[in-house]
Amino acid sequence: MSLGGATLIMGVVNVTPDSFSDGGLFVDRQAAVEQGLALARQGAAILDIGGESTRPGSDPTPLEVELDRVLPVVRELKERCHAVISIDTYKAPVAEAAIEAGAAMVNDVTALKGDPAMAGLCAKSGVALVLMHMLGSPRTMQQDPQYGDVVAEVRDFLAGQARVAIQAGVDGQAIVVDPGIGFGKTLDHNLALIRNLPALAQLGYPVLLGASRKAFIGRLTGRDKPGERLWGTVGAHVLAAALGADMVRVHDVAPLREALQVADAVMAAPVWP
Ligand code: PMM
């Protein structure tokens, strides 16, 4: 299934001291709110608020710390802009509190594997649910990740977790799938997953792709600093949109919006003959 038309932009609002790409910039809650408002003005339909870094090698954040970081930001952004608020967490108590504070989407990077209560919570509250593929945990995921057939394995895992969600009562229409670029993947795995997004789109759920500022872009472009990977990020997401992504998760909303306006218009033109 495709949402058709415009590729939706999910703007990243990390309220963490240690995310790989923008860590430390927005641990100040007010700064995170201002960043979210700016991204919404620039064209983010969704704001994804996260209070635990999932960068390679990172440790989990205690529940209370995560709640304290994200809840005021969710509440204030819900009040002050029209974007859909997404909570980037795999912990059901964080998701539940964020939903009460106004979140309408749960972005679970463990695809329901992190907390047995998550599927039931999403079913009960009727929120949209992003299921993302990750191999292992953030602490270990980049230590020599191995697949037989990465595209088939990621697709089959996501199909299976979507079935788990639906069995728990989640509306199939509310499910979004994401191959999890950089989460237990080599450069070649990431490239294969983007190139073969049509195989993921065939599952029938909207597809989200998050390649923004990630290490594989640095590998390809020679840009060591995540903040300098904008042009590579644009390249990755324009192609992702052409290959079947319905939504992209990015830090730099304004340039991505213009790039995707052009990409979406080209893809909407009639195919000859
Ligand atoms: N990437 C990060 C965090 N959350 N969620 C989804 N659904 N997909 C992703 O690719 C993804 C994610 C890591 O990036 P960040 O630290 O810049 O937020």
PDB file of N, CA and C in Angstrom, residues 12-27 35 213 226 251:
ATOM      1  N   VAL A  12      13.006  14.824  13.420  1.00  0.00           N
ATOM      2  CA  VAL A  12      13.611  14.207  14.609  1.00  0.00           C
ATOM      3  C   VAL A  12      13.812  15.251  15.710  1.00  0.00           C
ATOM      4  N   VAL A  13      13.259  14.961  16.888  1.00  0.00           N
ATOM      5  CA  VAL A  13      13.486  15.819  18.059  1.00  0.00           C
ATOM      6  C   VAL A  13      14.049  14.927  19.165  1.00  0.00           C
ATOM      7  N   ASN A  14      15.373  14.889  19.256  1.00  0.00           N
ATOM      8  CA  ASN A  14      16.001  14.070  20.285  1.00  0.00           C
ATOM      9  C   ASN A  14      16.227  14.895  21.546  1.00  0.00           C
ATOM     10  N   VAL A  15      15.687  14.396  22.670  1.00  0.00           N
ATOM     11  CA  VAL A  15      15.885  15.071  23.951  1.00  0.00           C
ATOM     12  C   VAL A  15      16.881  14.231  24.740  1.00  0.00           C
ATOM     13  N   THR A  16      18.089  14.099  24.176  1.00  0.00           N
ATOM     14  CA  THR A  16      19.100  13.209  24.756  1.00  0.00           C
ATOM     15  C   THR A  16      20.448  13.922  24.760  1.00  0.00           C
ATOM     16  N   PRO A  17      21.315  13.540  25.713  1.00  0.00           N
ATOM     17  CA  PRO A  17      22.635  14.156  25.709  1.00  0.00           C
ATOM     18  C   PRO A  17      23.605  13.461  24.765  1.00  0.00           C
ATOM     19  N   ASP A  18      23.209  12.326  24.151  1.00  0.00           N
ATOM     20  CA  ASP A  18      24.224  11.507  23.481  1.00  0.00           C
ATOM     21  C   ASP A  18      23.795  10.882  22.164  1.00  0.00           C
ATOM     22  N   SER A  19      22.760  11.407  21.465  1.00  0.00           N
ATOM     23  CA  SER A  19      22.446  10.848  20.149  1.00  0.00           C
ATOM     24  C   SER A  19      23.611  11.125  19.211  1.00  0.00           C
ATOM     25  N   PHE A  20      23.820  10.228  18.242  1.00  0.00           N
ATOM     26  CA  PHE A  20      25.029  10.361  17.421  1.00  0.00           C
ATOM     27  C   PHE A  20      25.016  11.624  16.560  1.00  0.00           C
ATOM     28  N   SER A  21      23.817  12.049  16.177  1.00  0.00           N
ATOM     29  CA  SER A  21      23.723  13.082  15.150  1.00  0.00           C
ATOM     30  C   SER A  21      23.557  14.479  15.707  1.00  0.00           C
ATOM     31  N   ASP A  22      22.779  14.589  16.765  1.00  0.00           N
ATOM     32  CA  ASP A  22      22.505  15.915  17.302  1.00  0.00           C
ATOM     33  C   ASP A  22      22.577  15.892  18.825  1.00  0.00           C
ATOM     34  N   GLY A  23      23.218  14.836  19.363  1.00  0.00           N
ATOM     35  CA  GLY A  23      23.265  14.633  20.797  1.00  0.00           C
ATOM     36  C   GLY A  23      23.774  15.863  21.520  1.00  0.00           C
ATOM     37  N   GLY A  24      23.069  16.199  22.596  1.00  0.00           N
ATOM     38  CA  GLY A  24      23.527  17.304  23.406  1.00  0.00           C
ATOM     39  C   GLY A  24      22.902  18.619  23.017  1.00  0.00           C
ATOM     40  N   LEU A  25      22.517  18.741  21.757  1.00  0.00           N
ATOM     41  CA  LEU A  25      21.982  20.021  21.326  1.00  0.00           C
ATOM     42  C   LEU A  25      20.634  20.294  21.974  1.00  0.00           C
ATOM     43  N   PHE A  26      19.831  19.239  22.160  1.00  0.00           N
ATOM     44  CA  PHE A  26      18.451  19.464  22.576  1.00  0.00           C
ATOM     45  C   PHE A  26      18.101  18.804  23.900  1.00  0.00           C
ATOM     46  N   VAL A  27      19.126  18.572  24.757  1.00  0.00           N
ATOM     47  CA  VAL A  27      18.791  17.966  26.036  1.00  0.00           C
ATOM     48  C   VAL A  27      18.060  19.005  26.885  1.00  0.00           C
ATOM     49  N   GLN A  35      12.993  23.515  18.694  1.00  0.00           N
ATOM     50  CA  GLN A  35      13.412  22.750  17.520  1.00  0.00           C
ATOM     51  C   GLN A  35      12.202  22.065  16.877  1.00  0.00           C
ATOM     52  N   ARG A 213      21.725  11.522   8.194  1.00  0.00           N
ATOM     53  CA  ARG A 213      23.049  11.750   8.821  1.00  0.00           C
ATOM     54  C   ARG A 213      23.741  10.463   9.268  1.00  0.00           C
ATOM     55  N   PRO A 226      28.401  14.000  11.527  1.00  0.00           N
ATOM     56  CA  PRO A 226      27.003  13.781  11.128  1.00  0.00           C
ATOM     57  C   PRO A 226      26.336  15.046  10.591  1.00  0.00           C
ATOM     58  N   HIS A 251      16.481  14.925  10.184  1.00  0.00           N
ATOM     59  CA  HIS A 251      16.805  16.047  11.069  1.00  0.00           C
ATOM     60  C   HIS A 251      16.616  17.384  10.373  1.00  0.00           C
TER      61      HIS A 251
END
